[in-house]
Short mmCIF file of C-alpha atoms in Angstrom, two decimals:
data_model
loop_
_atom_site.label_atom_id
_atom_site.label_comp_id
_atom_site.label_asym_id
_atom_site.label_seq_id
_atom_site.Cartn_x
_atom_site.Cartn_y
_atom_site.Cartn_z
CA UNK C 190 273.73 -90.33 77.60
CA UNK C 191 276.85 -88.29 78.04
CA UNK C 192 276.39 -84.47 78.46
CA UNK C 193 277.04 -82.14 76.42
CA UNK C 194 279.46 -79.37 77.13
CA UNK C 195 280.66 -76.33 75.18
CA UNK C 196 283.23 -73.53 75.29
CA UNK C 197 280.49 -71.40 77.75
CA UNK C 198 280.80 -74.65 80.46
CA UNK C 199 282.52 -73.86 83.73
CA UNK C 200 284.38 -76.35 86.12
CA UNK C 201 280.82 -76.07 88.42
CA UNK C 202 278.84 -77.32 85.17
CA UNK C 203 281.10 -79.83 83.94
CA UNK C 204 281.40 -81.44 87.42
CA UNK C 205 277.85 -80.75 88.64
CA UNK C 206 276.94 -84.23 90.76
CA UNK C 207 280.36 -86.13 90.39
CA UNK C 208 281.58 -87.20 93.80
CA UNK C 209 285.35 -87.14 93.39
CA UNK C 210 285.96 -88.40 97.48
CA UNK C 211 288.85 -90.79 97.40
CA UNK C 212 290.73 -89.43 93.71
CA UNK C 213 294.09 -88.13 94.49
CA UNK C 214 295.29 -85.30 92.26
CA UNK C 215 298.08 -83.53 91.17
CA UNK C 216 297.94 -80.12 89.38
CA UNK C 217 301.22 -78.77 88.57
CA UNK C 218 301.09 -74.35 88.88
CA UNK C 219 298.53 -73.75 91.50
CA UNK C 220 299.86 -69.84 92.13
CA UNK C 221 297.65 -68.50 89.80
CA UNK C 222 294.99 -68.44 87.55
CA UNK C 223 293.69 -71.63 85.32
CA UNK C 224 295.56 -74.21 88.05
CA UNK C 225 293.52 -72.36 91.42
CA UNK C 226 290.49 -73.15 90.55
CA UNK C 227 291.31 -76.82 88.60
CA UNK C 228 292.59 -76.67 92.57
CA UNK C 229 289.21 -75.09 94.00
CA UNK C 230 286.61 -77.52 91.96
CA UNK C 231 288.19 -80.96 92.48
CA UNK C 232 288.70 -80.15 96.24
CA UNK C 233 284.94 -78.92 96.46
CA UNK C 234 284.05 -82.44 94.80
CA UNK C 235 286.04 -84.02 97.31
CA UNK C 236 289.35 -84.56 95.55
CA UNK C 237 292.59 -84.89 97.72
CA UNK C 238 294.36 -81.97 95.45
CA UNK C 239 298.17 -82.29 95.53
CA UNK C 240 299.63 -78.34 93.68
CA UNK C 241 303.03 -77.62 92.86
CA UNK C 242 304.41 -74.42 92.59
CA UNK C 243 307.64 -72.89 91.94
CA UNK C 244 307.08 -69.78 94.76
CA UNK C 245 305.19 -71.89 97.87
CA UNK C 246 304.41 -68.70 99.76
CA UNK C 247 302.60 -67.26 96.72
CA UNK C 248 300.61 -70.22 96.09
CA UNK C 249 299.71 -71.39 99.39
CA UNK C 250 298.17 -67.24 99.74
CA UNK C 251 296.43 -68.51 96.33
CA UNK C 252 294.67 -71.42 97.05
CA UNK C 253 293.16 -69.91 100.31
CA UNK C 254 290.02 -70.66 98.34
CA UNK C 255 290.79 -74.03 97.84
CA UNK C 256 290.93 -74.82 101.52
CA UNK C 257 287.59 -72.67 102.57
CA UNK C 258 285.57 -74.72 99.57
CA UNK C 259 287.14 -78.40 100.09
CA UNK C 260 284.52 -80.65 100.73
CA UNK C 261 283.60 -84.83 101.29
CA UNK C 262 287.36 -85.23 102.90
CA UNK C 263 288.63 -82.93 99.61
CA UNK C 264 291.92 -81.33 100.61
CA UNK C 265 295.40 -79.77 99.28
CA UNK C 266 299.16 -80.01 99.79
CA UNK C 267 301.83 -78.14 98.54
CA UNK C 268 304.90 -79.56 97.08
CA UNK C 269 307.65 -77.00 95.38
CA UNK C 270 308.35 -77.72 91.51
CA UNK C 271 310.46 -75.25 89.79
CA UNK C 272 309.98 -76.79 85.80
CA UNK C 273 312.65 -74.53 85.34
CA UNK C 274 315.43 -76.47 87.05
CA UNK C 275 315.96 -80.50 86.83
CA UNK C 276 317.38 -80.44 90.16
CA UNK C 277 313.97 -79.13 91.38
CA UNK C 278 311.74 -81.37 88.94
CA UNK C 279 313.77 -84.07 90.31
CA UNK C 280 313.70 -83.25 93.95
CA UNK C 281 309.84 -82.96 93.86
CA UNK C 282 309.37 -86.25 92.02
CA UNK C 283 311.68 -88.31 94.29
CA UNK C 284 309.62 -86.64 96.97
CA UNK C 285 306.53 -87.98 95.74
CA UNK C 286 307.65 -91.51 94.58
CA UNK C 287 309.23 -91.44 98.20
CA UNK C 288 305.66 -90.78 100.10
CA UNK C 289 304.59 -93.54 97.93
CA UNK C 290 300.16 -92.62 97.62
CA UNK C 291 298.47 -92.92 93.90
CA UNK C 292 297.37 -90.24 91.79
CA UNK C 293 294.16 -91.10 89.64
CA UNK C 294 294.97 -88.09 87.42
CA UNK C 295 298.30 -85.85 87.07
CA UNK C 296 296.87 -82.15 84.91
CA UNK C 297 300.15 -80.77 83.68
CA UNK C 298 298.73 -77.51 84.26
CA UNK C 299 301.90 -75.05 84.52
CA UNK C 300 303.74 -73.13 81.99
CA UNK C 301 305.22 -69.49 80.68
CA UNK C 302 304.12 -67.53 77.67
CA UNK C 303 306.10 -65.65 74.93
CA UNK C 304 309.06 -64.83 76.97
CA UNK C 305 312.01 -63.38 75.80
CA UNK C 306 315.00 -65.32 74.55
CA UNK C 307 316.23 -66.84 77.61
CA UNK C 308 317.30 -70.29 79.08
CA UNK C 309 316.59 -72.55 82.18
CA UNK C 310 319.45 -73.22 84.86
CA UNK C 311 319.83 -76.38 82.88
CA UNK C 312 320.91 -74.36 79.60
CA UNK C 313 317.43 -75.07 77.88
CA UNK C 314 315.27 -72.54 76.05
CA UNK C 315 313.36 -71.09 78.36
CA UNK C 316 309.45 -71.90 77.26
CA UNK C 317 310.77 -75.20 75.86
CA UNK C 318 312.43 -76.49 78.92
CA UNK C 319 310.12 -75.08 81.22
CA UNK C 320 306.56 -76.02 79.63
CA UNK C 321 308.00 -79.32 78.21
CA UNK C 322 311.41 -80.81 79.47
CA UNK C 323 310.68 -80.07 83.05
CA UNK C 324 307.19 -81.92 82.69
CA UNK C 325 308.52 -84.74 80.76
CA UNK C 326 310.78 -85.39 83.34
CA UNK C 327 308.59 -84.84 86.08
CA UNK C 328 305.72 -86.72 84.78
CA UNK C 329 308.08 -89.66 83.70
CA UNK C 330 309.65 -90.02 87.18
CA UNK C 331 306.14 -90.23 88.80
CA UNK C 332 304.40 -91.65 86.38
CA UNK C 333 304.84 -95.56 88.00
CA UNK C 334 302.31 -93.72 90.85
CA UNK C 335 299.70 -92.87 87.92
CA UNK C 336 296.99 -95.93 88.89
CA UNK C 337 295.82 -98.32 86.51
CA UNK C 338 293.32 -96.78 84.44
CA UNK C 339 294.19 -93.39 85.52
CA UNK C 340 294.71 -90.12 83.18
CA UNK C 341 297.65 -87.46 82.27
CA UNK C 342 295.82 -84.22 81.01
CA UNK C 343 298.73 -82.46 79.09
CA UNK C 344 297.59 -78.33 78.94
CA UNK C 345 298.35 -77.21 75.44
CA UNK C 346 297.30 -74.32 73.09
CA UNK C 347 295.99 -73.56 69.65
CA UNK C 348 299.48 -71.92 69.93
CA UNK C 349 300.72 -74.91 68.74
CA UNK C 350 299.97 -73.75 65.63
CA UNK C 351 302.61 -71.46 65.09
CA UNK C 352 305.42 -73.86 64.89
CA UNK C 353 305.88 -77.82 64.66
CA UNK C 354 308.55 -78.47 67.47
CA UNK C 355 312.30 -78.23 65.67
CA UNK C 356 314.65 -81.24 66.95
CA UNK C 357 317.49 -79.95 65.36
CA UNK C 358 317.09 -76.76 66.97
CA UNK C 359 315.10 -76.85 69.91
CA UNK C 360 317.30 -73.96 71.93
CA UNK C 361 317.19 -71.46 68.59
CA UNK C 362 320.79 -71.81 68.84
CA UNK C 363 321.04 -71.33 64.73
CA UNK C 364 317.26 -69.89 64.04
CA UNK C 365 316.51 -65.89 65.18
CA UNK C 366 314.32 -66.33 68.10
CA UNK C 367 310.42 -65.40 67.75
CA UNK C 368 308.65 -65.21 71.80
CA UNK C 369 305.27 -66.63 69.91
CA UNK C 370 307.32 -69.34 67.70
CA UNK C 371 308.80 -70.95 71.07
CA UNK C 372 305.50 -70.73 72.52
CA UNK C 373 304.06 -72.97 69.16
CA UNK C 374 307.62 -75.54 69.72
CA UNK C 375 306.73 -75.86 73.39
CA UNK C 376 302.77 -76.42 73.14
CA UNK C 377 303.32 -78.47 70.33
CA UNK C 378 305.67 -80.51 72.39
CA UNK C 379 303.28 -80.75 75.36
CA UNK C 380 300.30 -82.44 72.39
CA UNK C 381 303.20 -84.83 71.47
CA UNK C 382 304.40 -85.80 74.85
CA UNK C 383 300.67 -86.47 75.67
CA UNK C 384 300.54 -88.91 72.42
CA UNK C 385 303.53 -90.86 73.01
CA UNK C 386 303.15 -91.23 76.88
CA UNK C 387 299.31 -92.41 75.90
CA UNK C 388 301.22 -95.01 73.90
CA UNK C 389 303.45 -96.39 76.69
CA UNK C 390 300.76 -96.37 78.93
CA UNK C 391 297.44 -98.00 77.80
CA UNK C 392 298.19 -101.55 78.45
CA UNK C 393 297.49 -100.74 81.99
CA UNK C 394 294.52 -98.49 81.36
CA UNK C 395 296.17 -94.95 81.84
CA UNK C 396 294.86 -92.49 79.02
CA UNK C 397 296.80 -89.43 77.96
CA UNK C 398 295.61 -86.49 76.33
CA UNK C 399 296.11 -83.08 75.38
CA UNK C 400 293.70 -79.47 75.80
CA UNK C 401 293.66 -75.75 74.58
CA UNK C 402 291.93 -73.88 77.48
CA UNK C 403 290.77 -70.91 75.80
CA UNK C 404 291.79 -67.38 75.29
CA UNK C 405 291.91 -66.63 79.13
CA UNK C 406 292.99 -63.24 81.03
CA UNK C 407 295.77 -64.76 83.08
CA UNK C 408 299.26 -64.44 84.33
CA UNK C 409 300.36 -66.36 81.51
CA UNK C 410 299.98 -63.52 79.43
CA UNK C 411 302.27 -61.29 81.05
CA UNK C 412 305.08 -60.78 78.99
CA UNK C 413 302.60 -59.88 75.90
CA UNK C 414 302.35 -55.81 76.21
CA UNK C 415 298.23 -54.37 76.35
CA UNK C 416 299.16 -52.43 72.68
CA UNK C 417 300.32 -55.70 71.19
CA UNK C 418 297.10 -57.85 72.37
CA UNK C 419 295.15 -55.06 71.48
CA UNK C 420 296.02 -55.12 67.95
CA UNK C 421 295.74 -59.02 67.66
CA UNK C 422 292.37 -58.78 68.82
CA UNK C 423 291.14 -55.92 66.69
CA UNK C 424 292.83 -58.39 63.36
CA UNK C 425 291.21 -61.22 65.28
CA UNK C 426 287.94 -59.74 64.92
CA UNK C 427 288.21 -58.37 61.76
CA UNK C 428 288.57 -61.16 60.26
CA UNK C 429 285.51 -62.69 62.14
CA UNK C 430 283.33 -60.04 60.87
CA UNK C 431 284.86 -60.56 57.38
CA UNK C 432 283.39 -64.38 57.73
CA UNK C 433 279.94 -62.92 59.44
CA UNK C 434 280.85 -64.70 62.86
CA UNK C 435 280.43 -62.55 66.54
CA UNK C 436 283.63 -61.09 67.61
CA UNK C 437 285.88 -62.64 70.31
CA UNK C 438 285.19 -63.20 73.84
CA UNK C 439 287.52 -64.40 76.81
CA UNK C 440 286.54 -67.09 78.39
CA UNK C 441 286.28 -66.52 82.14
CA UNK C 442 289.14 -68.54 84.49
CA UNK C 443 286.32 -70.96 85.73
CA UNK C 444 285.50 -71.56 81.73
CA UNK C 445 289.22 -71.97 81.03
CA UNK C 446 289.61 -74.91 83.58
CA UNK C 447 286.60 -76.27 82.79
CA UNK C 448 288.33 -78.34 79.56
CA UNK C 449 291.28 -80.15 81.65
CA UNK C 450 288.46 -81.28 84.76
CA UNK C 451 286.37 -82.32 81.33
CA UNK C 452 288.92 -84.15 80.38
CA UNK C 453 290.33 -85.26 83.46
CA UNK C 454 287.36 -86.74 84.81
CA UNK C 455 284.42 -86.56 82.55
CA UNK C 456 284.75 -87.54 79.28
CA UNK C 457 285.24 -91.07 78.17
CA UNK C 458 288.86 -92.14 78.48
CA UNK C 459 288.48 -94.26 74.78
CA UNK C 460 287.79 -90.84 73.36
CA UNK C 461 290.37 -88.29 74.70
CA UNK C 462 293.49 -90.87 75.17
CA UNK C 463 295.98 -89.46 72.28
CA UNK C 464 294.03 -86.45 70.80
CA UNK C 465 293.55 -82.81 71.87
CA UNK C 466 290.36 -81.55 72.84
CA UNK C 467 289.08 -77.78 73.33
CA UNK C 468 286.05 -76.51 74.17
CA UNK C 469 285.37 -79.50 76.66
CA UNK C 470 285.05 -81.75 73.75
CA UNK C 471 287.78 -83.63 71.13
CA UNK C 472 289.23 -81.20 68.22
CA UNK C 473 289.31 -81.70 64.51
CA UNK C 474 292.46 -82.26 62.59
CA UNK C 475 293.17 -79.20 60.19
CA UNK C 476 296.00 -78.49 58.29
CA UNK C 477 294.06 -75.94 56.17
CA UNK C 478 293.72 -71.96 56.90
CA UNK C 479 292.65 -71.29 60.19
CA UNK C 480 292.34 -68.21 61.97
CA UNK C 481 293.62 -67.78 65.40
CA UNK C 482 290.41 -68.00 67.68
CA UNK C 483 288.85 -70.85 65.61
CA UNK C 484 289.20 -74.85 66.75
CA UNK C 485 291.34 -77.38 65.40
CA UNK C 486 294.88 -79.07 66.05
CA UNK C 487 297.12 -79.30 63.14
CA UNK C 488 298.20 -83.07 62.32
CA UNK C 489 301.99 -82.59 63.49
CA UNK C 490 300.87 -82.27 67.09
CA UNK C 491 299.40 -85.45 66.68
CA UNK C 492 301.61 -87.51 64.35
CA UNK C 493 303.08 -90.85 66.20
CA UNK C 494 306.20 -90.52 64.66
CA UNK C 495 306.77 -86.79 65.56
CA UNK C 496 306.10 -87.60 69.05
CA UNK C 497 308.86 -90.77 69.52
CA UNK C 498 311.02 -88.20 67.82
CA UNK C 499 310.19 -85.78 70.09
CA UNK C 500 310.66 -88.33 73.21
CA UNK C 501 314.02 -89.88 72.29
CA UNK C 502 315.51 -85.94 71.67
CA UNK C 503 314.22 -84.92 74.94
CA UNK C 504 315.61 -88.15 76.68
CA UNK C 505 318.44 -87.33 74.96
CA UNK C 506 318.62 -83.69 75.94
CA UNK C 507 317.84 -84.10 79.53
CA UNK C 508 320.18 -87.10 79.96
CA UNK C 509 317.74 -89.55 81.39
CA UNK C 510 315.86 -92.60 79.64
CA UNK C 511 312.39 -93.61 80.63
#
């Protein structure tokens, strides 16, 4: 009988007796937060843990604790991504497809938050082209070194449900620009990606899927003020008290993480391949009112049609076919 996890499981419970010696890795944004310790556990479990990160010296100071707690032959290596340049995204592909080894599972792990109106050296906007174009085209270029029968764990958000993604405007060149709006386009785009590449790649046995990893205290957060998130959590729990239910919690960075190894590794590849799951187990579609900390993934992020829509427009956009 499969176990039963919830949104109190931690990467330690969800992985408790799974020998992972032999599974190669790759996390992209081990620097920081939810993609250390995705880092930490599958090393400990005897993964060989391959982390990208835009600022090497930062990260390879961050997953110290990946190296004291690898164990069974589980290891890491560094290899610099910047998701905010194609130049970089395709350096560090070509680097990998050069070296040649498997992965059993890629965990699309990196991303920004809510940042101001800016743009990527490429000319993109900035959450867009950094939490979805510069994956796409990572992922895409490696993705002949995904083994049969291996997994793509795409990290989301319920933040998708602030905005469908918007192929006629994806760079807010005609629409005013809202920080959490471009958040919703670029998480929605990241659910999407995960459906369509699940399409293309399920003759040979590679799942894709999709994963909110909780309200976490993380880096991510940084461009959201303290005043701000104090007063979304105060509405937050208003209206939980309103409908009789406890008020919110963060989830702890071990709980966070614990969803994508879930997923990754645990859960049955039938299930997750092409849906979004939260919690450490697969979401509901709901198009109805939903308030912010509840679960559920709205049916655009999951539509077939949305998602080759979304695929050709970002071939298009990045000037590259896969």
């Amino acid at each position: 009988m499969t176990q039963v996890f919830n949104a109190a499981s931690t990467t330690d419970d969800v992985l408790a007796g799974v020998d992972l010696s032999g599974k190669r890795v790759l996390v992209t944004g081990v620097s920081a937060g939810l993609g250390v310790e995705t880092a930490r556990v599958l090393a400990a479990h005897g993964a060989q843990v391959v982390g990208t990160a835009r600022d090497l010296a930062k990260a390879e100071r961050a997953t110290q604790i990946v190296r004291d707690q690898a164990a069974n032959g589980g290891s890491i290596e560094l290899v610099e991504l910047d998701l905010a340049s194609l130049a970089s995204v395709r350096a560090a592909a070509d680097k990998l497809v050069a070296d040649g080894r498997p992965f059993d599972v890629v965990i699309a792990n990196a991303g920004v938050m809510a940042t101001p109106l800016g743009h990527t050296i490429d000319g993109f906007e900035t959450q867009f082209g950094t939490n979805h174009l510069g994956h796409f085209v990572f992922v895409n270029r490696i993705a002949a070194l995904i083994r049969d029968g291996g997994r793509l764990v795409n990290l989301a958000s319920s933040g998708h449900r602030y905005s469908n993604v918007d192929l006629e405007d994806p760079n807010f060149e005609q629409t005013p620009y809202d920080p959490m709006v471009a958040y919703g386009r670029s998480k929605t785009a990241n659910i999407l990606f995960a459906v369509e590449f699940d399409r293309r790649h399920q003759a040979r046995g590679v799942r894709a899927t999709a994963l909110h990893p909780g309200g976490i205290q993380t880096e991510l957060g940084r461009h959201i003020g303290e005043d701000t998130l104090e007063q979304v959590i105060a509405r937050i729990n208003a209206e939980l008290a309103e409908q009789g239910q406890p008020p919110f919690q963060w989830k702890t960075i071990p709980q966070g993480a614990a969803t994508s190894v879930w997923a990754g590794f645990v859960a049955p590849a039938g299930e997750v391949g092409a849906r979004y799951c939260e919690n450490c187990h697969v979401s509901q579609v709901t198009d109805g009112i939903i308030n912010p900390v509840s679960e559920g993934v709205r049916s655009y992020a999951l539509d077939p049609e949305n998602a080759k829509a979304l695929w050709a427009k970002s071939e298009e956009m990045v000037g590259e076919r896969f």
